[in-house]
Amino acid sequence: MKKIITFILTLSLASHLFGATCEDEKIKETLLNFNANTPERLPDSTVLTKVRCKDGSLEFAYDMENIGGIELSKFSDKQIEVFKDMQKNLLKDVYCLSLSGLHDHTNSIILIYSLDEKKFMEFEFKKSDCK
């Protein structure tokens, strides 16, 4: 989380000082520095594999693993739906509260989660989602 906050502060400063876009050299440099630490294992059985800027949106790519003996790949359709809804609400709160510094500098944040090398879930959050 500290690396994400540092990344956000750097991005916010670069955006403020240089009118950053995805093509801005400071953003490219920030993304290169951030991606230098990938893949990065996060505490919740998730691995951050890549961060990129696309069309003014930041995309975070994650690989998910089984959580504490819970095999996500064996979830029923209903369990997957409930899990995704819970994750969406949690991640929306993180975006709206903890990542508010990005709202004015990006079109959106896109979080892409893969499980067993297949896209498992994807969420996109925009500033308008926080009202």
PDB file of C-alpha atoms in Angstrom:
ATOM      1  CA  MET A   1       0.000   0.000   0.000  1.00  0.00           C
ATOM      2  CA  LYS A   2       2.911   2.354   0.754  1.00  0.00           C
ATOM      3  CA  LYS A   3       4.223   1.914  -2.779  1.00  0.00           C
ATOM      4  CA  ILE A   4       0.799   2.682  -4.227  1.00  0.00           C
ATOM      5  CA  ILE A   5       0.491   5.836  -2.098  1.00  0.00           C
ATOM      6  CA  THR A   6       4.016   6.926  -3.106  1.00  0.00           C
ATOM      7  CA  PHE A   7       3.112   6.269  -6.729  1.00  0.00           C
ATOM      8  CA  ILE A   8      -0.077   8.313  -6.398  1.00  0.00           C
ATOM      9  CA  LEU A   9       1.714  11.241  -4.794  1.00  0.00           C
ATOM     10  CA  THR A  10       4.371  11.182  -7.511  1.00  0.00           C
ATOM     11  CA  LEU A  11       1.707  10.977 -10.201  1.00  0.00           C
ATOM     12  CA  SER A  12      -0.300  13.797  -8.628  1.00  0.00           C
ATOM     13  CA  LEU A  13       2.767  16.025  -8.398  1.00  0.00           C
ATOM     14  CA  ALA A  14       3.808  15.235 -11.955  1.00  0.00           C
ATOM     15  CA  SER A  15       0.283  15.878 -13.225  1.00  0.00           C
ATOM     16  CA  HIS A  16       0.082  19.179 -11.378  1.00  0.00           C
ATOM     17  CA  LEU A  17       3.494  20.421 -12.482  1.00  0.00           C
ATOM     18  CA  PHE A  18       3.616  19.098 -16.014  1.00  0.00           C
ATOM     19  CA  GLY A  19      -0.008  18.700 -17.162  1.00  0.00           C
ATOM     20  CA  ALA A  20       0.586  14.978 -17.450  1.00  0.00           C
ATOM     21  CA  THR A  21      -0.966  12.623 -19.948  1.00  0.00           C
ATOM     22  CA  CYS A  22      -0.050   9.023 -20.655  1.00  0.00           C
ATOM     23  CA  GLU A  23       2.542  10.331 -23.107  1.00  0.00           C
ATOM     24  CA  ASP A  24       4.111  12.682 -20.556  1.00  0.00           C
ATOM     25  CA  GLU A  25       7.728  11.703 -19.841  1.00  0.00           C
ATOM     26  CA  LYS A  26       7.234  12.081 -16.089  1.00  0.00           C
ATOM     27  CA  ILE A  27       4.304   9.660 -16.124  1.00  0.00           C
ATOM     28  CA  LYS A  28       6.300   7.212 -18.237  1.00  0.00           C
ATOM     29  CA  GLU A  29       9.177   7.476 -15.778  1.00  0.00           C
ATOM     30  CA  THR A  30       6.846   7.003 -12.803  1.00  0.00           C
ATOM     31  CA  LEU A  31       5.260   3.944 -14.390  1.00  0.00           C
ATOM     32  CA  LEU A  32       8.678   2.486 -15.189  1.00  0.00           C
ATOM     33  CA  ASN A  33       9.765   2.991 -11.587  1.00  0.00           C
ATOM     34  CA  PHE A  34       6.558   1.478 -10.256  1.00  0.00           C
ATOM     35  CA  ASN A  35       6.777  -1.503 -12.585  1.00  0.00           C
ATOM     36  CA  ALA A  36      10.396  -2.071 -11.572  1.00  0.00           C
ATOM     37  CA  ASN A  37       8.958  -3.635  -8.404  1.00  0.00           C
ATOM     38  CA  THR A  38       6.610  -5.984 -10.215  1.00  0.00           C
ATOM     39  CA  PRO A  39       5.688  -8.667  -9.795  1.00  0.00           C
ATOM     40  CA  GLU A  40       4.975  -7.707  -6.198  1.00  0.00           C
ATOM     41  CA  ARG A  41       3.220 -10.041  -3.797  1.00  0.00           C
ATOM     42  CA  LEU A  42       0.561  -8.282  -1.745  1.00  0.00           C
ATOM     43  CA  PRO A  43      -0.597  -9.564   1.653  1.00  0.00           C
ATOM     44  CA  ASP A  44      -3.947 -10.880   0.409  1.00  0.00           C
ATOM     45  CA  SER A  45      -2.732 -13.668  -1.928  1.00  0.00           C
ATOM     46  CA  THR A  46      -2.624 -11.242  -4.837  1.00  0.00           C
ATOM     47  CA  VAL A  47       0.344 -10.347  -7.033  1.00  0.00           C
ATOM     48  CA  LEU A  48       0.550  -6.955  -8.736  1.00  0.00           C
ATOM     49  CA  THR A  49       1.964  -7.777 -12.151  1.00  0.00           C
ATOM     50  CA  LYS A  50       1.850  -4.487 -14.056  1.00  0.00           C
ATOM     51  CA  VAL A  51       0.641  -0.912 -14.003  1.00  0.00           C
ATOM     52  CA  ARG A  52       0.091   1.014 -17.199  1.00  0.00           C
ATOM     53  CA  CYS A  53      -1.558   4.154 -18.451  1.00  0.00           C
ATOM     54  CA  LYS A  54      -4.020   3.747 -21.300  1.00  0.00           C
ATOM     55  CA  ASP A  55      -6.168   6.529 -22.725  1.00  0.00           C
ATOM     56  CA  GLY A  56      -5.730   8.587 -19.567  1.00  0.00           C
ATOM     57  CA  SER A  57      -6.689   5.710 -17.278  1.00  0.00           C
ATOM     58  CA  LEU A  58      -4.407   3.768 -14.974  1.00  0.00           C
ATOM     59  CA  GLU A  59      -4.684   0.015 -15.289  1.00  0.00           C
ATOM     60  CA  PHE A  60      -3.488  -2.208 -12.463  1.00  0.00           C
ATOM     61  CA  ALA A  61      -3.103  -5.893 -13.397  1.00  0.00           C
ATOM     62  CA  TYR A  62      -3.189  -8.502 -10.644  1.00  0.00           C
ATOM     63  CA  ASP A  63      -2.886 -12.277 -10.471  1.00  0.00           C
ATOM     64  CA  MET A  64      -5.037 -13.859  -7.782  1.00  0.00           C
ATOM     65  CA  GLU A  65      -4.213 -17.028  -5.913  1.00  0.00           C
ATOM     66  CA  ASN A  66      -6.209 -19.190  -3.564  1.00  0.00           C
ATOM     67  CA  ILE A  67      -6.794 -17.413  -0.267  1.00  0.00           C
ATOM     68  CA  GLY A  68      -6.055 -19.371   2.885  1.00  0.00           C
ATOM     69  CA  GLY A  69      -7.107 -22.701   1.432  1.00  0.00           C
ATOM     70  CA  ILE A  70     -10.162 -21.231  -0.291  1.00  0.00           C
ATOM     71  CA  GLU A  71     -10.077 -22.257  -3.943  1.00  0.00           C
ATOM     72  CA  LEU A  72     -11.623 -19.411  -5.903  1.00  0.00           C
ATOM     73  CA  SER A  73     -11.617 -21.512  -9.059  1.00  0.00           C
ATOM     74  CA  LYS A  74     -14.080 -23.895  -7.395  1.00  0.00           C
ATOM     75  CA  PHE A  75     -16.603 -21.211  -6.444  1.00  0.00           C
ATOM     76  CA  SER A  76     -20.141 -21.617  -7.744  1.00  0.00           C
ATOM     77  CA  ASP A  77     -21.546 -18.903 -10.006  1.00  0.00           C
ATOM     78  CA  LYS A  78     -23.452 -17.454  -7.036  1.00  0.00           C
ATOM     79  CA  GLN A  79     -20.337 -17.448  -4.835  1.00  0.00           C
ATOM     80  CA  ILE A  80     -18.371 -15.717  -7.588  1.00  0.00           C
ATOM     81  CA  GLU A  81     -21.096 -13.086  -7.946  1.00  0.00           C
ATOM     82  CA  VAL A  82     -21.117 -12.407  -4.185  1.00  0.00           C
ATOM     83  CA  PHE A  83     -17.304 -12.326  -4.058  1.00  0.00           C
ATOM     84  CA  LYS A  84     -17.128  -9.853  -6.957  1.00  0.00           C
ATOM     85  CA  ASP A  85     -19.785  -7.597  -5.409  1.00  0.00           C
ATOM     86  CA  MET A  86     -17.915  -7.555  -2.104  1.00  0.00           C
ATOM     87  CA  GLN A  87     -14.623  -6.783  -3.841  1.00  0.00           C
ATOM     88  CA  LYS A  88     -16.195  -4.046  -5.962  1.00  0.00           C
ATOM     89  CA  ASN A  89     -17.607  -2.287  -2.896  1.00  0.00           C
ATOM     90  CA  LEU A  90     -14.334  -2.585  -1.007  1.00  0.00           C
ATOM     91  CA  LEU A  91     -12.219  -1.382  -3.926  1.00  0.00           C
ATOM     92  CA  LYS A  92     -14.592   1.489  -4.654  1.00  0.00           C
ATOM     93  CA  ASP A  93     -14.131   2.689  -1.073  1.00  0.00           C
ATOM     94  CA  VAL A  94     -10.351   2.442  -1.469  1.00  0.00           C
ATOM     95  CA  TYR A  95     -10.516   4.413  -4.721  1.00  0.00           C
ATOM     96  CA  CYS A  96     -12.860   7.080  -3.372  1.00  0.00           C
ATOM     97  CA  LEU A  97     -11.117   7.565  -0.032  1.00  0.00           C
ATOM     98  CA  SER A  98      -7.481   6.535  -0.301  1.00  0.00           C
ATOM     99  CA  LEU A  99      -6.828   7.257  -3.971  1.00  0.00           C
ATOM    100  CA  SER A 100      -8.662  10.564  -4.223  1.00  0.00           C
ATOM    101  CA  GLY A 101      -5.422  12.248  -5.301  1.00  0.00           C
ATOM    102  CA  LEU A 102      -5.774  10.523  -8.663  1.00  0.00           C
ATOM    103  CA  HIS A 103      -9.305  11.654  -9.434  1.00  0.00           C
ATOM    104  CA  ASP A 104      -8.344  14.896 -11.170  1.00  0.00           C
ATOM    105  CA  HIS A 105      -5.362  13.399 -13.009  1.00  0.00           C
ATOM    106  CA  THR A 106      -6.837  10.296 -14.618  1.00  0.00           C
ATOM    107  CA  ASN A 107     -10.004   9.387 -16.461  1.00  0.00           C
ATOM    108  CA  SER A 108     -10.385   6.299 -14.306  1.00  0.00           C
ATOM    109  CA  ILE A 109      -8.664   3.508 -12.462  1.00  0.00           C
ATOM    110  CA  ILE A 110      -9.072   0.027 -13.899  1.00  0.00           C
ATOM    111  CA  LEU A 111      -8.300  -2.995 -11.735  1.00  0.00           C
ATOM    112  CA  ILE A 112      -7.951  -6.260 -13.640  1.00  0.00           C
ATOM    113  CA  TYR A 113      -7.716  -9.525 -11.708  1.00  0.00           C
ATOM    114  CA  SER A 114      -6.703 -12.816 -13.309  1.00  0.00           C
ATOM    115  CA  LEU A 115      -7.143 -16.282 -11.842  1.00  0.00           C
ATOM    116  CA  ASP A 116      -5.473 -19.310 -13.421  1.00  0.00           C
ATOM    117  CA  GLU A 117      -4.252 -17.075 -16.277  1.00  0.00           C
ATOM    118  CA  LYS A 118      -7.807 -15.994 -17.216  1.00  0.00           C
ATOM    119  CA  LYS A 119      -9.505 -12.698 -16.495  1.00  0.00           C
ATOM    120  CA  PHE A 120     -11.549 -13.266 -13.361  1.00  0.00           C
ATOM    121  CA  MET A 121     -12.886  -9.787 -12.660  1.00  0.00           C
ATOM    122  CA  GLU A 122     -12.397  -6.206 -13.740  1.00  0.00           C
ATOM    123  CA  PHE A 123     -13.499  -2.993 -12.100  1.00  0.00           C
ATOM    124  CA  GLU A 124     -13.332   0.562 -13.364  1.00  0.00           C
ATOM    125  CA  PHE A 125     -13.798   3.498 -11.042  1.00  0.00           C
ATOM    126  CA  LYS A 126     -14.221   7.136 -11.997  1.00  0.00           C
ATOM    127  CA  LYS A 127     -14.426  10.279  -9.928  1.00  0.00           C
ATOM    128  CA  SER A 128     -18.192  10.350 -10.535  1.00  0.00           C
ATOM    129  CA  ASP A 129     -18.503   6.990  -8.717  1.00  0.00           C
ATOM    130  CA  CYS A 130     -17.556   8.699  -5.466  1.00  0.00           C
ATOM    131  CA  LYS A 131     -20.539  11.014  -5.165  1.00  0.00           C
TER     132      LYS A 131
END
